[in-house]
Amino acid sequence: MTQTRTTRRGRTPIVFVATATLLVASAALSLAIGARALSLADIWNGLTGSDPVASAVIWQMRFPRTLLGILVGAALGAAGVLAQAVTRNPLADPGLLGISSGAAVSIVAGSAFLGIGGGAGRMALAVVGAALATLVVFAFASRSPEGLSPVSMTLAGMAITACLGAVVSAIVLLDAESMDQYRFWQVGSLGLPDPQLLAIGAGVALAGAVLAIAISGSLGALALGDDTASALGVKVGRTRVLAGLAVVLLSGMAVSLAGPIGFIGLIIPHAARAIVGNDVRRTLALSALLGPLLLTVADIIGRVVVRPAELQVGVVTAVIGTPVFIWLTRRMRTKKGS
């Protein structure tokens, strides 16, 4: 065991460099691939402005979309690590716990009934909705006979997600304008409706990242149990509240910009732990790289498989994530049975 940990620590810098390199490569492919393919020369001419057509395609369409994929992927990957660490639930994920659905229903309701369709108001609605959904899930799970167990939280989250998903569908069906605006967003898309939101989202994500970094050391102790963590000097209640706030900020921001994209927060933390071990700080950092890598690759796949049309990125991540979720569930049952 000690030798395995030492090996993982020794290869950690190589892993981070390799992942960062792959992320840069996927970002370059994201700029090149689309309804109109661009060569490396076209990309360079577009970036420098010497080709007006390529420049418009890159700077007005693909560059903001690529940045959005990186921002949302990093946020969802980090939120998944925090959610799984604070709940000690390997199936915890902003989507499965109802957090993403809470943000989604808040945005749709705010647009349909309050006329809040963009800007900082949309981001605020997402964060408030995510926070309320988190409180409801915890309240329902705590009233189960098992208490706040992984199973009760997963079941409560799935129930709340289904309920809120029905509410979103009812709103967009009753309001034709909302339906036109959110029919693609609801599936999960990187087609940014308001480029100004990208800067606001980066600020919200930065606040969530600062919180995550600040409590990352304490989250490792929580894995040992509340009593052990308290004996080690960790303020358990404070750590959980701050972790929940970070998850709400990160996932709320991601939903407001790209819609409720599922499975990124579930898959990425498991992949990161398989590579660098269970240390929360290393897992958090690697997930912030693997998340955008997976999301940009999924977006590229969505542009290619049905070209010249486009498959929404949320559909691609669902196709990838569903078998992984089934495998994780079976693995948990096997461990519990043994």
PDB file of C-alpha atoms in Angstrom, residues 152-301:
ATOM      1  CA  SER A 152     -30.920   7.787   1.329  1.00  0.00           C
ATOM      2  CA  MET A 153     -29.232  10.863  -0.145  1.00  0.00           C
ATOM      3  CA  THR A 154     -29.075   9.308  -3.609  1.00  0.00           C
ATOM      4  CA  LEU A 155     -32.736   8.291  -3.494  1.00  0.00           C
ATOM      5  CA  ALA A 156     -33.815  11.694  -2.173  1.00  0.00           C
ATOM      6  CA  GLY A 157     -31.749  13.447  -4.831  1.00  0.00           C
ATOM      7  CA  MET A 158     -33.179  11.328  -7.637  1.00  0.00           C
ATOM      8  CA  ALA A 159     -36.732  11.933  -6.398  1.00  0.00           C
ATOM      9  CA  ILE A 160     -36.211  15.699  -6.180  1.00  0.00           C
ATOM     10  CA  THR A 161     -34.533  15.701  -9.596  1.00  0.00           C
ATOM     11  CA  ALA A 162     -37.517  13.925 -11.160  1.00  0.00           C
ATOM     12  CA  CYS A 163     -39.977  16.279  -9.483  1.00  0.00           C
ATOM     13  CA  LEU A 164     -38.131  19.442 -10.478  1.00  0.00           C
ATOM     14  CA  GLY A 165     -37.626  18.135 -13.996  1.00  0.00           C
ATOM     15  CA  ALA A 166     -41.410  17.782 -14.300  1.00  0.00           C
ATOM     16  CA  VAL A 167     -41.836  21.360 -13.061  1.00  0.00           C
ATOM     17  CA  VAL A 168     -39.405  22.660 -15.684  1.00  0.00           C
ATOM     18  CA  SER A 169     -41.217  20.746 -18.425  1.00  0.00           C
ATOM     19  CA  ALA A 170     -44.590  22.127 -17.294  1.00  0.00           C
ATOM     20  CA  ILE A 171     -43.311  25.717 -17.326  1.00  0.00           C
ATOM     21  CA  VAL A 172     -41.740  25.567 -20.764  1.00  0.00           C
ATOM     22  CA  LEU A 173     -44.848  23.875 -22.201  1.00  0.00           C
ATOM     23  CA  LEU A 174     -47.123  26.583 -20.785  1.00  0.00           C
ATOM     24  CA  ASP A 175     -44.882  29.426 -21.956  1.00  0.00           C
ATOM     25  CA  ALA A 176     -44.034  29.260 -25.671  1.00  0.00           C
ATOM     26  CA  GLU A 177     -41.230  31.823 -25.384  1.00  0.00           C
ATOM     27  CA  SER A 178     -39.591  29.903 -22.553  1.00  0.00           C
ATOM     28  CA  MET A 179     -39.904  26.685 -24.533  1.00  0.00           C
ATOM     29  CA  ASP A 180     -38.103  28.170 -27.531  1.00  0.00           C
ATOM     30  CA  GLN A 181     -35.359  29.530 -25.302  1.00  0.00           C
ATOM     31  CA  TYR A 182     -34.792  26.466 -23.122  1.00  0.00           C
ATOM     32  CA  ARG A 183     -35.547  23.392 -25.235  1.00  0.00           C
ATOM     33  CA  PHE A 184     -31.850  22.956 -26.107  1.00  0.00           C
ATOM     34  CA  TRP A 185     -30.491  24.441 -22.869  1.00  0.00           C
ATOM     35  CA  GLN A 186     -32.516  21.951 -20.803  1.00  0.00           C
ATOM     36  CA  VAL A 187     -30.644  19.042 -22.388  1.00  0.00           C
ATOM     37  CA  GLY A 188     -27.248  20.692 -21.825  1.00  0.00           C
ATOM     38  CA  SER A 189     -25.547  22.836 -24.416  1.00  0.00           C
ATOM     39  CA  LEU A 190     -22.413  24.940 -24.807  1.00  0.00           C
ATOM     40  CA  GLY A 191     -24.127  27.379 -27.179  1.00  0.00           C
ATOM     41  CA  LEU A 192     -23.674  30.411 -24.904  1.00  0.00           C
ATOM     42  CA  PRO A 193     -26.825  32.595 -25.086  1.00  0.00           C
ATOM     43  CA  ASP A 194     -25.238  35.639 -23.452  1.00  0.00           C
ATOM     44  CA  PRO A 195     -21.437  36.060 -23.765  1.00  0.00           C
ATOM     45  CA  GLN A 196     -21.442  38.567 -20.890  1.00  0.00           C
ATOM     46  CA  LEU A 197     -22.447  35.736 -18.575  1.00  0.00           C
ATOM     47  CA  LEU A 198     -19.081  34.100 -19.205  1.00  0.00           C
ATOM     48  CA  ALA A 199     -17.242  36.780 -17.225  1.00  0.00           C
ATOM     49  CA  ILE A 200     -19.815  36.684 -14.430  1.00  0.00           C
ATOM     50  CA  GLY A 201     -19.620  32.911 -14.355  1.00  0.00           C
ATOM     51  CA  ALA A 202     -15.830  33.012 -14.083  1.00  0.00           C
ATOM     52  CA  GLY A 203     -16.149  35.238 -11.014  1.00  0.00           C
ATOM     53  CA  VAL A 204     -18.664  32.918  -9.353  1.00  0.00           C
ATOM     54  CA  ALA A 205     -16.514  29.894 -10.180  1.00  0.00           C
ATOM     55  CA  LEU A 206     -13.477  31.622  -8.689  1.00  0.00           C
ATOM     56  CA  ALA A 207     -15.352  32.179  -5.425  1.00  0.00           C
ATOM     57  CA  GLY A 208     -16.337  28.507  -5.341  1.00  0.00           C
ATOM     58  CA  ALA A 209     -12.776  27.434  -6.154  1.00  0.00           C
ATOM     59  CA  VAL A 210     -11.353  29.545  -3.318  1.00  0.00           C
ATOM     60  CA  LEU A 211     -13.758  27.911  -0.867  1.00  0.00           C
ATOM     61  CA  ALA A 212     -12.906  24.464  -2.202  1.00  0.00           C
ATOM     62  CA  ILE A 213      -9.168  25.026  -1.833  1.00  0.00           C
ATOM     63  CA  ALA A 214      -9.611  26.440   1.670  1.00  0.00           C
ATOM     64  CA  ILE A 215     -11.432  23.354   2.978  1.00  0.00           C
ATOM     65  CA  SER A 216      -9.752  20.664   0.875  1.00  0.00           C
ATOM     66  CA  GLY A 217      -7.461  19.621   3.739  1.00  0.00           C
ATOM     67  CA  SER A 218     -10.382  19.253   6.160  1.00  0.00           C
ATOM     68  CA  LEU A 219     -12.382  17.169   3.688  1.00  0.00           C
ATOM     69  CA  GLY A 220      -9.718  14.481   3.757  1.00  0.00           C
ATOM     70  CA  ALA A 221     -10.233  14.094   7.490  1.00  0.00           C
ATOM     71  CA  LEU A 222     -14.018  13.829   7.064  1.00  0.00           C
ATOM     72  CA  ALA A 223     -13.488  10.580   5.167  1.00  0.00           C
ATOM     73  CA  LEU A 224     -12.354   9.049   8.480  1.00  0.00           C
ATOM     74  CA  GLY A 225     -15.679   9.858  10.138  1.00  0.00           C
ATOM     75  CA  ASP A 226     -17.052  12.830  12.042  1.00  0.00           C
ATOM     76  CA  ASP A 227     -15.667  11.773  15.427  1.00  0.00           C
ATOM     77  CA  THR A 228     -12.163  11.188  14.094  1.00  0.00           C
ATOM     78  CA  ALA A 229     -12.259  14.442  12.132  1.00  0.00           C
ATOM     79  CA  SER A 230     -13.312  16.357  15.232  1.00  0.00           C
ATOM     80  CA  ALA A 231     -10.516  14.736  17.236  1.00  0.00           C
ATOM     81  CA  LEU A 232      -8.085  15.948  14.554  1.00  0.00           C
ATOM     82  CA  GLY A 233      -9.293  19.513  15.039  1.00  0.00           C
ATOM     83  CA  VAL A 234     -11.628  19.747  12.051  1.00  0.00           C
ATOM     84  CA  LYS A 235     -14.797  21.792  12.540  1.00  0.00           C
ATOM     85  CA  VAL A 236     -17.157  19.304  10.912  1.00  0.00           C
ATOM     86  CA  GLY A 237     -20.260  21.491  10.706  1.00  0.00           C
ATOM     87  CA  ARG A 238     -18.370  24.478   9.342  1.00  0.00           C
ATOM     88  CA  THR A 239     -16.570  22.338   6.776  1.00  0.00           C
ATOM     89  CA  ARG A 240     -19.825  20.815   5.531  1.00  0.00           C
ATOM     90  CA  VAL A 241     -21.509  24.209   5.210  1.00  0.00           C
ATOM     91  CA  LEU A 242     -18.581  25.703   3.298  1.00  0.00           C
ATOM     92  CA  ALA A 243     -18.343  22.639   1.055  1.00  0.00           C
ATOM     93  CA  GLY A 244     -22.065  22.841   0.353  1.00  0.00           C
ATOM     94  CA  LEU A 245     -21.731  26.531  -0.487  1.00  0.00           C
ATOM     95  CA  ALA A 246     -18.855  25.793  -2.866  1.00  0.00           C
ATOM     96  CA  VAL A 247     -20.887  23.053  -4.599  1.00  0.00           C
ATOM     97  CA  VAL A 248     -23.866  25.399  -4.929  1.00  0.00           C
ATOM     98  CA  LEU A 249     -21.732  28.168  -6.444  1.00  0.00           C
ATOM     99  CA  LEU A 250     -19.938  25.869  -8.877  1.00  0.00           C
ATOM    100  CA  SER A 251     -22.935  23.828 -10.002  1.00  0.00           C
ATOM    101  CA  GLY A 252     -25.320  26.808 -10.048  1.00  0.00           C
ATOM    102  CA  MET A 253     -22.912  28.718 -12.264  1.00  0.00           C
ATOM    103  CA  ALA A 254     -22.502  25.731 -14.590  1.00  0.00           C
ATOM    104  CA  VAL A 255     -26.256  25.201 -14.961  1.00  0.00           C
ATOM    105  CA  SER A 256     -26.941  28.882 -15.618  1.00  0.00           C
ATOM    106  CA  LEU A 257     -24.429  28.884 -18.482  1.00  0.00           C
ATOM    107  CA  ALA A 258     -24.774  25.435 -20.035  1.00  0.00           C
ATOM    108  CA  GLY A 259     -27.869  23.797 -18.614  1.00  0.00           C
ATOM    109  CA  PRO A 260     -28.067  20.725 -16.372  1.00  0.00           C
ATOM    110  CA  ILE A 261     -25.255  18.652 -17.903  1.00  0.00           C
ATOM    111  CA  GLY A 262     -25.131  15.334 -16.104  1.00  0.00           C
ATOM    112  CA  PHE A 263     -22.512  12.763 -15.110  1.00  0.00           C
ATOM    113  CA  ILE A 264     -19.401  14.997 -15.325  1.00  0.00           C
ATOM    114  CA  GLY A 265     -19.412  15.434 -11.546  1.00  0.00           C
ATOM    115  CA  LEU A 266     -19.953  11.699 -11.073  1.00  0.00           C
ATOM    116  CA  ILE A 267     -17.397  10.234 -13.479  1.00  0.00           C
ATOM    117  CA  ILE A 268     -14.484  12.636 -13.146  1.00  0.00           C
ATOM    118  CA  PRO A 269     -13.792  12.285  -9.388  1.00  0.00           C
ATOM    119  CA  HIS A 270     -13.623   8.492  -9.711  1.00  0.00           C
ATOM    120  CA  ALA A 271     -11.215   8.774 -12.638  1.00  0.00           C
ATOM    121  CA  ALA A 272      -9.046  11.252 -10.731  1.00  0.00           C
ATOM    122  CA  ARG A 273      -8.901   9.052  -7.621  1.00  0.00           C
ATOM    123  CA  ALA A 274      -7.958   6.050  -9.744  1.00  0.00           C
ATOM    124  CA  ILE A 275      -4.993   8.026 -11.089  1.00  0.00           C
ATOM    125  CA  VAL A 276      -3.682  10.046  -8.106  1.00  0.00           C
ATOM    126  CA  GLY A 277      -5.217   8.299  -5.097  1.00  0.00           C
ATOM    127  CA  ASN A 278      -7.688   9.468  -2.446  1.00  0.00           C
ATOM    128  CA  ASP A 279      -5.984  12.689  -1.379  1.00  0.00           C
ATOM    129  CA  VAL A 280      -8.734  15.310  -1.765  1.00  0.00           C
ATOM    130  CA  ARG A 281      -6.411  18.128  -2.802  1.00  0.00           C
ATOM    131  CA  ARG A 282      -4.802  16.165  -5.635  1.00  0.00           C
ATOM    132  CA  THR A 283      -8.159  14.725  -6.696  1.00  0.00           C
ATOM    133  CA  LEU A 284      -9.703  18.188  -6.715  1.00  0.00           C
ATOM    134  CA  ALA A 285      -6.901  19.654  -8.837  1.00  0.00           C
ATOM    135  CA  LEU A 286      -6.905  16.794 -11.337  1.00  0.00           C
ATOM    136  CA  SER A 287     -10.708  16.829 -11.610  1.00  0.00           C
ATOM    137  CA  ALA A 288     -10.534  20.524 -12.517  1.00  0.00           C
ATOM    138  CA  LEU A 289      -8.475  19.438 -15.554  1.00  0.00           C
ATOM    139  CA  LEU A 290     -10.234  16.178 -16.433  1.00  0.00           C
ATOM    140  CA  GLY A 291     -13.693  17.781 -16.283  1.00  0.00           C
ATOM    141  CA  PRO A 292     -13.094  20.317 -19.064  1.00  0.00           C
ATOM    142  CA  LEU A 293     -11.146  17.702 -21.048  1.00  0.00           C
ATOM    143  CA  LEU A 294     -14.122  15.334 -21.056  1.00  0.00           C
ATOM    144  CA  LEU A 295     -16.632  18.097 -21.751  1.00  0.00           C
ATOM    145  CA  THR A 296     -14.727  19.610 -24.679  1.00  0.00           C
ATOM    146  CA  VAL A 297     -14.174  16.160 -26.196  1.00  0.00           C
ATOM    147  CA  ALA A 298     -17.889  15.385 -25.768  1.00  0.00           C
ATOM    148  CA  ASP A 299     -18.739  18.678 -27.451  1.00  0.00           C
ATOM    149  CA  ILE A 300     -16.433  17.857 -30.372  1.00  0.00           C
ATOM    150  CA  ILE A 301     -18.080  14.424 -30.711  1.00  0.00           C
TER     151      ILE A 301
END
